Short mmCIF file of C-alpha atoms and ligand atoms in Angstrom, two decimals:
data_model
loop_
_atom_site.label_atom_id
_atom_site.label_comp_id
_atom_site.label_asym_id
_atom_site.label_seq_id
_atom_site.Cartn_x
_atom_site.Cartn_y
_atom_site.Cartn_z
CA MET A 1 -6.26 10.54 -12.76
CA THR A 2 -7.49 12.07 -15.96
CA GLU A 3 -6.68 11.42 -19.54
CA THR A 4 -3.30 12.68 -20.58
CA THR A 5 -1.36 13.08 -23.75
CA THR A 6 2.00 13.70 -22.10
CA GLY A 7 3.22 10.10 -22.51
CA SER A 8 6.38 8.97 -20.79
CA LYS A 9 8.83 11.83 -20.56
CA ASP A 10 12.41 11.17 -19.71
CA TYR A 11 12.56 12.09 -16.01
CA ARG A 12 16.19 10.95 -15.67
CA ASP A 13 17.47 13.89 -13.66
CA SER A 14 20.33 14.10 -11.22
CA GLY A 15 21.41 16.77 -8.77
CA LEU A 16 17.85 17.73 -7.79
CA GLU A 17 17.77 18.81 -4.19
CA PHE A 18 15.18 17.79 -1.58
CA PRO A 19 14.58 20.13 1.35
CA ALA A 20 15.60 19.27 4.91
CA ASP A 21 12.03 18.55 5.98
CA PHE A 22 11.34 16.08 3.15
CA LEU A 23 11.10 12.65 4.78
CA PHE A 24 13.01 9.76 3.23
CA GLY A 25 11.78 6.35 4.32
CA SER A 26 11.16 2.79 3.32
CA ALA A 27 8.20 0.47 3.83
CA THR A 28 7.36 -3.15 4.58
CA ALA A 29 4.30 -5.07 5.82
CA SER A 30 3.91 -7.64 8.58
CA TYR A 31 2.84 -10.72 6.65
CA GLN A 32 5.36 -10.05 3.92
CA ILE A 33 8.44 -10.02 6.16
CA GLU A 34 7.83 -11.28 9.69
CA GLY A 35 7.46 -15.05 9.47
CA ALA A 36 7.06 -16.64 12.95
CA ALA A 37 3.48 -17.29 11.94
CA THR A 38 2.58 -19.39 14.96
CA GLU A 39 4.94 -17.93 17.55
CA ASP A 40 4.30 -16.08 20.78
CA GLY A 41 0.56 -16.51 20.57
CA ARG A 42 -0.08 -15.17 17.06
CA GLY A 43 -3.42 -16.38 15.71
CA PRO A 44 -4.12 -17.26 12.08
CA SER A 45 -4.96 -14.58 9.54
CA ILE A 46 -6.74 -14.82 6.21
CA TRP A 47 -3.34 -14.78 4.51
CA ASP A 48 -2.22 -17.88 6.42
CA THR A 49 -5.34 -19.68 5.30
CA PHE A 50 -5.12 -18.39 1.72
CA SER A 51 -1.43 -19.07 1.23
CA HIS A 52 -1.85 -22.60 2.59
CA THR A 53 -4.65 -23.28 0.11
CA PRO A 54 -3.19 -25.16 -2.87
CA GLY A 55 -3.11 -23.19 -6.09
CA LYS A 56 -3.50 -19.72 -4.62
CA ILE A 57 0.16 -18.63 -4.49
CA VAL A 58 2.89 -19.18 -7.08
CA ASN A 59 5.04 -22.17 -6.03
CA GLY A 60 2.78 -22.74 -3.03
CA ASP A 61 4.79 -20.13 -1.11
CA THR A 62 3.57 -18.93 2.31
CA GLY A 63 4.56 -16.26 4.82
CA ASP A 64 5.42 -18.87 7.47
CA VAL A 65 9.08 -17.83 7.50
CA ALA A 66 9.29 -14.94 5.01
CA ASP A 67 12.28 -12.73 5.93
CA ASP A 68 12.27 -14.04 9.50
CA HIS A 69 12.13 -10.39 10.51
CA TYR A 70 10.33 -11.35 13.73
CA HIS A 71 13.65 -12.75 14.95
CA ARG A 72 16.00 -10.50 13.00
CA TRP A 73 14.36 -7.17 13.68
CA GLU A 74 17.37 -5.77 15.50
CA SER A 75 19.83 -6.36 12.70
CA ASP A 76 17.20 -5.15 10.23
CA LEU A 77 16.96 -1.91 12.22
CA ASP A 78 20.75 -1.61 12.11
CA LEU A 79 20.55 -1.95 8.35
CA MET A 80 17.96 0.86 8.20
CA LYS A 81 20.26 3.05 10.23
CA GLU A 82 23.19 2.23 7.96
CA LEU A 83 21.11 3.29 4.96
CA GLY A 84 20.23 6.51 6.75
CA LEU A 85 16.46 6.02 6.68
CA GLU A 86 14.63 8.85 8.40
CA ALA A 87 11.37 6.95 8.75
CA TYR A 88 10.22 3.35 8.59
CA ARG A 89 6.71 2.37 7.57
CA PHE A 90 5.78 -1.04 8.98
CA SER A 91 2.49 -2.73 9.68
CA ILE A 92 1.12 -4.36 12.78
CA ALA A 93 -0.25 -7.88 12.48
CA TRP A 94 -3.71 -7.77 14.01
CA PRO A 95 -3.62 -11.54 14.80
CA ARG A 96 -0.50 -11.02 16.91
CA ILE A 97 -2.41 -8.50 19.02
CA GLN A 98 -5.80 -10.22 19.07
CA PRO A 99 -5.36 -13.86 18.01
CA ASP A 100 -9.12 -14.39 17.92
CA GLY A 101 -9.84 -11.05 16.22
CA SER A 102 -11.60 -9.60 19.25
CA GLY A 103 -11.43 -9.56 23.01
CA ARG A 104 -8.34 -11.18 24.49
CA VAL A 105 -5.15 -9.18 23.95
CA ASN A 106 -1.87 -11.03 23.44
CA GLU A 107 0.72 -9.07 25.40
CA ALA A 108 3.61 -10.82 23.63
CA GLY A 109 2.41 -9.40 20.32
CA LEU A 110 2.23 -5.87 21.68
CA ALA A 111 5.68 -6.32 23.24
CA PHE A 112 7.19 -7.17 19.84
CA TYR A 113 5.99 -3.92 18.28
CA SER A 114 6.90 -1.97 21.40
CA ARG A 115 10.50 -3.20 21.10
CA LEU A 116 10.47 -2.39 17.40
CA VAL A 117 9.28 1.16 18.02
CA ASP A 118 11.86 1.69 20.77
CA GLY A 119 14.55 0.30 18.50
CA LEU A 120 13.58 2.74 15.77
CA LEU A 121 13.59 5.70 18.12
CA GLU A 122 16.98 4.70 19.56
CA ARG A 123 18.33 4.82 16.02
CA GLY A 124 16.68 8.15 15.24
CA ILE A 125 14.17 6.65 12.80
CA ARG A 126 10.54 7.80 12.82
CA PRO A 127 8.01 4.99 13.35
CA VAL A 128 5.14 5.08 10.86
CA ALA A 129 2.69 2.34 11.83
CA THR A 130 -0.03 0.89 9.62
CA LEU A 131 -2.77 -0.90 11.54
CA TYR A 132 -4.05 -3.00 8.65
CA HIS A 133 -1.96 -4.27 5.78
CA TRP A 134 -4.35 -7.10 4.92
CA ASP A 135 -3.80 -9.73 7.63
CA LEU A 136 -7.34 -9.98 9.00
CA PRO A 137 -7.71 -12.45 11.87
CA GLN A 138 -9.25 -15.61 10.40
CA ALA A 139 -11.86 -15.69 13.18
CA LEU A 140 -13.29 -12.43 11.83
CA GLU A 141 -13.40 -13.74 8.27
CA ASP A 142 -15.27 -16.77 9.58
CA ALA A 143 -17.91 -14.30 10.78
CA GLY A 144 -18.13 -12.63 7.34
CA GLY A 145 -14.92 -10.63 7.23
CA TRP A 146 -15.22 -7.18 5.68
CA THR A 147 -18.71 -7.96 4.39
CA ASN A 148 -19.81 -7.86 8.03
CA ARG A 149 -20.26 -4.41 9.54
CA GLU A 150 -19.15 -5.78 12.92
CA THR A 151 -15.59 -6.12 11.58
CA ALA A 152 -15.33 -2.32 11.47
CA TYR A 153 -16.15 -2.13 15.18
CA ARG A 154 -13.65 -4.89 15.97
CA PHE A 155 -11.04 -2.90 14.05
CA ALA A 156 -11.77 0.18 16.14
CA GLU A 157 -11.28 -1.86 19.33
CA TYR A 158 -8.00 -3.21 18.01
CA ALA A 159 -6.92 0.34 17.08
CA ALA A 160 -7.59 1.46 20.65
CA VAL A 161 -5.53 -1.42 22.09
CA VAL A 162 -2.55 -0.62 19.87
CA GLY A 163 -2.97 3.13 20.33
CA GLU A 164 -2.87 2.74 24.08
CA ALA A 165 0.26 0.61 23.97
CA LEU A 166 2.28 2.57 21.41
CA GLY A 167 0.53 5.93 21.38
CA ASP A 168 3.27 7.64 23.36
CA ARG A 169 5.89 6.91 20.68
CA VAL A 170 4.53 6.28 17.17
CA HIS A 171 4.96 9.32 14.96
CA THR A 172 2.40 8.59 12.25
CA TRP A 173 -0.62 6.29 12.39
CA THR A 174 -2.05 4.85 9.21
CA THR A 175 -5.38 3.08 9.48
CA LEU A 176 -5.55 1.03 6.28
CA ASN A 177 -3.20 0.14 3.50
CA GLU A 178 -4.87 0.09 0.09
CA PRO A 179 -8.47 -0.76 0.98
CA TRP A 180 -8.98 -1.08 -2.78
CA CYS A 181 -6.99 -4.32 -2.68
CA SER A 182 -8.67 -5.59 0.49
CA ALA A 183 -12.12 -5.09 -0.98
CA TYR A 184 -11.84 -5.76 -4.69
CA LEU A 185 -9.00 -8.28 -4.84
CA GLY A 186 -10.07 -10.00 -1.62
CA TYR A 187 -13.81 -10.24 -2.30
CA GLY A 188 -14.20 -9.45 -6.02
CA SER A 189 -11.44 -10.94 -8.15
CA GLY A 190 -10.35 -13.48 -5.55
CA ALA A 191 -6.66 -12.91 -6.26
CA HIS A 192 -6.06 -11.99 -2.63
CA ALA A 193 -7.22 -13.44 0.66
CA PRO A 194 -9.92 -14.41 1.49
CA GLY A 195 -10.32 -15.22 -2.21
CA ARG A 196 -14.02 -14.56 -2.60
CA THR A 197 -15.50 -13.59 -5.97
CA GLU A 198 -18.76 -11.80 -5.21
CA PRO A 199 -19.42 -8.29 -6.54
CA LEU A 200 -21.82 -7.46 -3.70
CA ALA A 201 -19.32 -8.63 -1.08
CA ALA A 202 -16.66 -6.40 -2.64
CA LEU A 203 -18.86 -3.31 -2.34
CA GLN A 204 -19.89 -4.15 1.21
CA ALA A 205 -16.20 -4.50 2.00
CA VAL A 206 -15.50 -1.06 0.50
CA HIS A 207 -17.97 0.53 2.87
CA HIS A 208 -17.00 -1.42 5.97
CA LEU A 209 -13.32 -0.65 5.37
CA ASN A 210 -14.18 3.04 5.03
CA LEU A 211 -16.19 2.82 8.25
CA ALA A 212 -13.33 1.01 9.98
CA HIS A 213 -11.00 3.83 8.97
CA GLY A 214 -13.25 6.49 10.51
CA LEU A 215 -13.96 4.55 13.69
CA ALA A 216 -10.28 3.74 14.17
CA LEU A 217 -9.25 7.37 13.77
CA GLN A 218 -11.76 8.37 16.43
CA GLU A 219 -10.34 5.75 18.79
CA LEU A 220 -6.71 6.62 18.04
CA ARG A 221 -7.32 10.31 18.67
CA ARG A 222 -8.99 9.37 21.97
CA VAL A 223 -6.16 7.21 23.34
CA VAL A 224 -2.91 8.40 21.74
CA THR A 225 -0.87 10.54 24.14
CA LYS A 226 1.86 11.81 21.83
CA ALA A 227 0.59 15.31 21.19
CA ASP A 228 2.16 15.74 17.76
CA ALA A 229 1.25 12.31 16.42
CA GLU A 230 -0.07 12.37 12.87
CA TYR A 231 -2.93 10.40 11.34
CA SER A 232 -3.29 9.08 7.83
CA VAL A 233 -4.59 6.46 5.45
CA THR A 234 -2.83 4.95 2.45
CA LEU A 235 -4.67 4.55 -0.85
CA ASN A 236 -3.47 3.02 -4.11
CA PHE A 237 -4.70 5.52 -6.63
CA HIS A 238 -5.30 4.42 -10.17
CA VAL A 239 -3.88 6.78 -12.78
CA ILE A 240 -6.19 6.11 -15.68
CA ARG A 241 -5.49 6.90 -19.28
CA GLY A 242 -7.65 6.84 -22.36
CA HIS A 243 -7.36 5.30 -25.79
CA ASP A 244 -10.41 6.11 -27.91
CA ASP A 245 -13.81 7.81 -27.88
CA SER A 246 -15.20 5.30 -25.43
CA SER A 247 -12.43 6.01 -22.94
CA PRO A 248 -13.90 8.98 -21.04
CA GLU A 249 -16.79 6.76 -19.88
CA ALA A 250 -14.40 3.94 -18.94
CA ILE A 251 -12.13 6.38 -17.11
CA ARG A 252 -15.05 7.82 -15.15
CA ARG A 253 -16.20 4.36 -14.08
CA ILE A 254 -12.80 3.11 -12.96
CA ASP A 255 -12.01 6.41 -11.24
CA ALA A 256 -15.27 6.03 -9.29
CA LEU A 257 -14.59 2.44 -8.20
CA ALA A 258 -10.87 2.74 -7.61
CA ASN A 259 -10.33 6.26 -6.34
CA ARG A 260 -13.47 8.17 -5.47
CA ALA A 261 -15.07 5.22 -3.60
CA PHE A 262 -12.48 6.01 -0.91
CA THR A 263 -11.65 9.70 -1.24
CA GLY A 264 -15.36 10.51 -1.51
CA PRO A 265 -16.40 9.28 1.94
CA MET A 266 -13.04 9.84 3.65
CA LEU A 267 -12.34 13.36 2.45
CA ARG A 268 -15.71 14.71 1.31
CA GLY A 269 -18.17 12.76 3.45
CA GLU A 270 -20.11 11.28 0.54
CA TYR A 271 -20.15 8.43 -1.93
CA PRO A 272 -20.00 9.66 -5.54
CA ALA A 273 -23.47 9.61 -7.13
CA ASP A 274 -22.13 7.99 -10.29
CA LEU A 275 -20.58 5.12 -8.29
CA LEU A 276 -23.98 4.37 -6.77
CA GLU A 277 -25.58 4.46 -10.23
CA ASP A 278 -22.93 2.29 -11.87
CA THR A 279 -23.40 -0.40 -9.21
CA ALA A 280 -27.20 -0.12 -8.81
CA ALA A 281 -27.79 -3.54 -10.36
CA ILE A 282 -25.67 -5.09 -7.60
CA THR A 283 -26.79 -3.15 -4.55
CA ASP A 284 -28.79 -0.15 -3.36
CA TRP A 285 -25.98 0.56 -0.85
CA SER A 286 -28.45 0.26 2.04
CA PHE A 287 -25.54 -1.06 4.10
CA VAL A 288 -24.53 2.60 4.43
CA GLN A 289 -26.32 3.52 7.65
CA PRO A 290 -27.34 6.98 8.83
CA GLY A 291 -24.36 8.74 10.39
CA ASP A 292 -21.74 6.50 8.77
CA LEU A 293 -20.44 9.20 6.46
CA ASP A 294 -19.88 11.58 9.36
CA VAL A 295 -17.84 8.89 11.07
CA ILE A 296 -15.81 8.13 7.95
CA ARG A 297 -14.94 11.72 7.21
CA GLN A 298 -12.21 12.47 9.73
CA PRO A 299 -9.42 14.97 9.32
CA ILE A 300 -6.12 13.38 8.33
CA ASP A 301 -2.71 15.01 8.55
CA VAL A 302 -1.29 13.29 5.50
CA LEU A 303 -2.84 11.30 2.69
CA GLY A 304 -0.66 8.30 1.84
CA VAL A 305 -0.23 7.69 -1.88
CA ASN A 306 0.93 4.36 -3.30
CA TYR A 307 1.92 4.50 -6.94
CA TYR A 308 3.53 1.96 -9.27
CA SER A 309 2.14 2.40 -12.80
CA THR A 310 -0.81 3.48 -14.91
CA VAL A 311 -3.79 1.77 -16.53
CA THR A 312 -5.30 2.48 -19.95
CA VAL A 313 -8.98 1.78 -20.47
CA LYS A 314 -11.79 1.80 -22.98
CA MET A 315 -15.25 0.25 -23.14
CA TRP A 316 -15.04 -3.27 -24.55
CA ASP A 317 -16.83 -3.55 -27.90
CA GLY A 318 -18.03 -7.05 -27.04
CA GLU A 319 -16.40 -8.59 -30.11
CA SER A 320 -12.64 -8.18 -30.41
CA PRO A 321 -10.47 -10.35 -28.15
CA ARG A 322 -10.76 -8.95 -24.66
CA GLN A 323 -7.68 -7.46 -22.98
CA ASN A 324 -7.56 -7.57 -19.21
CA ALA A 325 -4.21 -5.97 -18.40
CA ASP A 326 -5.15 -4.14 -15.19
CA GLY A 327 -1.88 -5.15 -13.51
CA HIS A 328 -3.46 -7.62 -11.10
CA LYS A 329 -3.22 -11.38 -11.11
CA ASP A 330 -6.09 -12.70 -13.22
CA VAL A 331 -7.73 -15.58 -11.38
CA GLY A 332 -11.11 -15.39 -13.04
CA GLY A 333 -13.16 -13.07 -10.85
CA SER A 334 -13.45 -9.36 -11.57
CA PRO A 335 -12.15 -6.61 -9.32
CA TRP A 336 -14.51 -4.14 -11.03
CA PRO A 337 -18.09 -4.71 -9.77
CA GLY A 338 -20.63 -3.31 -12.19
CA SER A 339 -17.97 -2.34 -14.73
CA THR A 340 -16.79 -5.65 -16.12
CA ASP A 341 -17.36 -4.19 -19.59
CA VAL A 342 -14.34 -1.91 -19.17
CA GLU A 343 -11.32 -3.19 -21.05
CA PHE A 344 -7.78 -2.71 -19.70
CA LEU A 345 -5.34 -2.36 -22.57
CA VAL A 346 -1.78 -3.56 -22.68
CA GLN A 347 0.33 -0.43 -22.33
CA GLU A 348 3.59 0.73 -23.75
CA GLY A 349 6.76 -0.44 -21.99
CA PRO A 350 9.25 -0.53 -20.50
CA TYR A 351 7.96 -2.89 -17.84
CA THR A 352 9.04 -4.16 -14.44
CA ALA A 353 9.13 -7.86 -13.57
CA MET A 354 5.48 -7.52 -12.52
CA GLY A 355 4.64 -6.59 -16.11
CA TRP A 356 3.73 -3.11 -14.84
CA ASN A 357 4.58 -0.26 -17.21
CA ILE A 358 7.10 2.29 -15.99
CA ALA A 359 5.50 5.74 -16.12
CA PRO A 360 7.03 8.34 -13.83
CA ASP A 361 4.91 11.03 -15.47
CA GLY A 362 1.90 9.21 -13.99
CA LEU A 363 3.22 9.91 -10.51
CA GLU A 364 3.67 13.60 -11.20
CA GLU A 365 0.22 13.78 -12.76
CA LEU A 366 -1.34 11.95 -9.80
CA LEU A 367 0.25 14.21 -7.18
CA VAL A 368 -0.77 17.35 -9.05
CA SER A 369 -4.29 16.05 -9.56
CA LEU A 370 -4.71 15.14 -5.88
CA SER A 371 -3.49 18.51 -4.74
CA GLU A 372 -5.96 20.16 -7.10
CA GLN A 373 -8.82 18.03 -5.82
CA PHE A 374 -7.84 18.37 -2.15
CA PRO A 375 -5.87 21.61 -1.91
CA GLU A 376 -5.54 21.58 1.88
CA GLN A 377 -4.39 17.98 2.10
CA PRO A 378 -0.66 17.27 2.55
CA LEU A 379 0.50 14.18 0.66
CA MET A 380 3.06 11.48 1.36
CA ILE A 381 4.23 8.84 -1.09
CA THR A 382 3.90 5.77 1.13
CA GLU A 383 4.91 3.24 -1.55
CA ASN A 384 6.74 3.37 -4.84
CA GLY A 385 9.26 0.90 -6.18
CA ALA A 386 9.82 -1.89 -8.64
CA ALA A 387 10.38 -5.64 -8.94
CA PHE A 388 13.21 -6.94 -11.08
CA ASP A 389 14.97 -10.30 -11.27
CA ASP A 390 18.03 -9.66 -9.15
CA VAL A 391 21.02 -11.90 -8.62
CA VAL A 392 23.85 -11.71 -6.10
CA GLU A 393 27.27 -11.69 -7.76
CA ASP A 394 30.41 -11.54 -5.63
CA GLY A 395 28.42 -10.19 -2.73
CA ARG A 396 26.83 -7.38 -4.79
CA VAL A 397 23.50 -6.92 -6.47
CA HIS A 398 23.63 -4.75 -9.57
CA ASP A 399 20.07 -3.56 -10.22
CA PRO A 400 20.39 -0.70 -12.70
CA GLU A 401 16.72 -0.92 -13.70
CA ARG A 402 15.47 -0.41 -10.16
CA LEU A 403 17.96 2.38 -9.61
CA ASP A 404 16.73 4.03 -12.80
CA TYR A 405 13.09 3.51 -11.75
CA LEU A 406 13.75 5.20 -8.43
CA ARG A 407 15.67 8.05 -10.03
CA ARG A 408 12.82 8.71 -12.43
CA HIS A 409 10.15 8.61 -9.74
CA PHE A 410 12.13 10.85 -7.41
CA THR A 411 12.43 13.23 -10.32
CA ALA A 412 8.66 13.07 -10.81
CA ALA A 413 8.09 13.73 -7.09
CA HIS A 414 10.47 16.67 -7.24
CA ARG A 415 8.69 18.11 -10.27
CA ALA A 416 5.35 17.82 -8.49
CA LYS A 417 6.81 19.69 -5.52
CA GLN A 418 8.10 22.39 -7.86
CA ARG A 419 4.56 22.69 -9.18
CA GLY A 420 3.33 23.50 -5.69
CA VAL A 421 2.22 20.09 -4.41
CA ASP A 422 2.50 19.80 -0.62
CA LEU A 423 4.43 16.52 -0.72
CA ARG A 424 5.98 15.67 2.63
CA GLY A 425 8.06 12.60 1.88
CA TYR A 426 8.62 9.34 0.08
CA PHE A 427 8.82 5.70 1.21
CA VAL A 428 10.49 3.19 -1.09
CA TRP A 429 8.69 -0.12 -1.44
CA SER A 430 10.39 -2.11 -0.17
CA LEU A 431 13.23 -2.24 2.27
CA LEU A 432 13.56 -6.01 1.87
CA ASP A 433 12.69 -8.55 -0.80
CA ASN A 434 9.62 -10.26 0.61
CA PHE A 435 6.45 -12.32 0.15
CA GLU A 436 4.74 -10.62 -2.77
CA TRP A 437 1.22 -11.89 -2.09
CA GLY A 438 -0.10 -14.10 -4.93
CA TYR A 439 3.36 -14.13 -6.52
CA GLY A 440 5.06 -15.53 -3.43
CA TYR A 441 8.83 -15.05 -3.40
CA THR A 442 9.16 -14.82 -7.19
CA LYS A 443 9.04 -11.00 -7.28
CA ARG A 444 11.78 -9.00 -5.60
CA PHE A 445 10.95 -5.39 -4.68
CA GLY A 446 13.67 -4.77 -2.09
CA ILE A 447 16.48 -2.28 -2.12
CA VAL A 448 18.03 -4.98 0.06
CA HIS A 449 18.27 -8.51 -1.34
CA VAL A 450 17.21 -11.41 0.87
CA ASP A 451 18.53 -14.93 0.34
CA TYR A 452 15.56 -16.98 1.52
CA ASP A 453 17.71 -20.05 2.29
CA THR A 454 20.22 -18.30 4.51
CA GLN A 455 18.34 -15.07 5.38
CA VAL A 456 21.46 -13.14 4.39
CA ARG A 457 20.70 -9.51 3.50
CA THR A 458 22.70 -7.78 0.74
CA VAL A 459 22.22 -4.11 0.01
CA LYS A 460 21.55 -3.69 -3.72
CA ASP A 461 23.08 -0.90 -5.80
CA SER A 462 19.68 0.82 -5.61
CA GLY A 463 19.97 0.73 -1.82
CA ARG A 464 23.39 2.42 -2.01
CA PHE A 465 21.91 4.99 -4.39
CA TYR A 466 19.14 5.70 -1.90
CA GLN A 467 21.66 5.92 0.95
CA GLU A 468 23.58 8.53 -1.04
CA LEU A 469 20.39 10.45 -1.86
CA ILE A 470 19.43 10.57 1.81
CA ARG A 471 22.94 11.59 2.89
CA THR A 472 23.33 14.40 0.38
CA ARG A 473 19.62 15.23 -0.12
CA ARG A 474 20.44 15.36 -3.84
CA LEU A 475 19.68 12.85 -6.56
CA PRO A 476 23.11 11.27 -7.18
CA GLU A 477 24.79 11.42 -10.60
C1 FCB B 501 1.14 -2.83 -2.91
C2 FCB B 501 1.12 -3.42 -1.53
C3 FCB B 501 2.46 -3.89 -1.04
C4 FCB B 501 3.27 -4.52 -2.13
C5 FCB B 501 3.31 -3.65 -3.35
C6 FCB B 501 4.15 -4.21 -4.48
O1 FCB B 501 -0.11 -3.01 -3.50
O2 FCB B 501 0.63 -2.46 -0.60
O3 FCB B 501 2.24 -4.75 0.05
O4 FCB B 501 2.82 -5.80 -2.39
O5 FCB B 501 2.02 -3.41 -3.81
#
């Protein structure tokens, strides 16, 4: 999270051993895999609306069918068991549980996740449930979405409903996935649903998501009956590197918006003073009400870390052609309220199919930095993985780049552990190729290939590599 001069080291180790209590898992999210968008009483979410709006998603793709996991969940669970997964991180679609975003509970929606959790436990796989991976009920967006404080209270009610239904079995509860994306891509840049481009709305969303996290944890702890259940949140940390003399200022600003806007309130009970100053022209933050920070700061058992690549920043000189390579789809709006004068430089390759630079040293640096900042806080990598253009040949998918990416990032995770980081496990993003948000089905992140015409699943070479790693607890040759 700070400037580094280490560059991209090799990180291509094999043979490294992971201890018996290190958790190997894989992750997905509801809208990206489930399909069955109008079945069994599911209401519309902001992603249904957004994906059905012409021009928002590459090829006009939607999550209407996706991986059809809603109907194929049993065979998908069998596949997880075959791979040897020890844990599965999935998300619950709020509009399946509360089609109108509040009030009425749809029992059929709860029953789906109840069967899923039972199916995982029968196969010896730990259920790790995320309550919010971006599919806000459309009815709540119509009332202001995350710019409206009320949405945080609705989220807490929803958390209580799900906690009561599944709280005897779920092992780990995660409140939010990447609130950075929900707030800044949803309400700032407009690249994600609901596609708004208002700096003030983005900052309101930051706070109301933080509040939702705190309120939901209070509710979960009240209703969950499994005594050893764990509680967490997943953040997508930005590992920020410098380039010239102007970079320290640019790094500080992006670190405040991207990282400390969430870790500050959640883990320290305060918003960083510099964040408030940097955004003073947009808001005085009076939407933070007395007592909010006490609610937001709740103990968590593990901090979920999503990591894919790094960014390199400097202050834009106002003259030379502007670079905007922050790794997110550029649709015109800015995901950086108050800091649109920060320039994101094109970084050194190699790159994945997302155009994201491959930097395993960034993962090691991030884990070490987090454990220095929050020494008592256990960490879990809740997403890491890579998109490449895979093809099925004779029933196999050879994906040496993804395999190499995973090897290098497992090496980085191992090195961080050796350096004393309390890292509890790792979830590969993703189990299945799926709906990659604004990029639709054009980007494949799975360790299992999905043929979207036939719904046939084919384990990629990277999936076999992961299976071998889990079986032997050593990075394969
Ligand atoms: C993360 C999201 C996940 C997936 C990966 C590639 O930002 O949490 O749903 O899209 O990126």
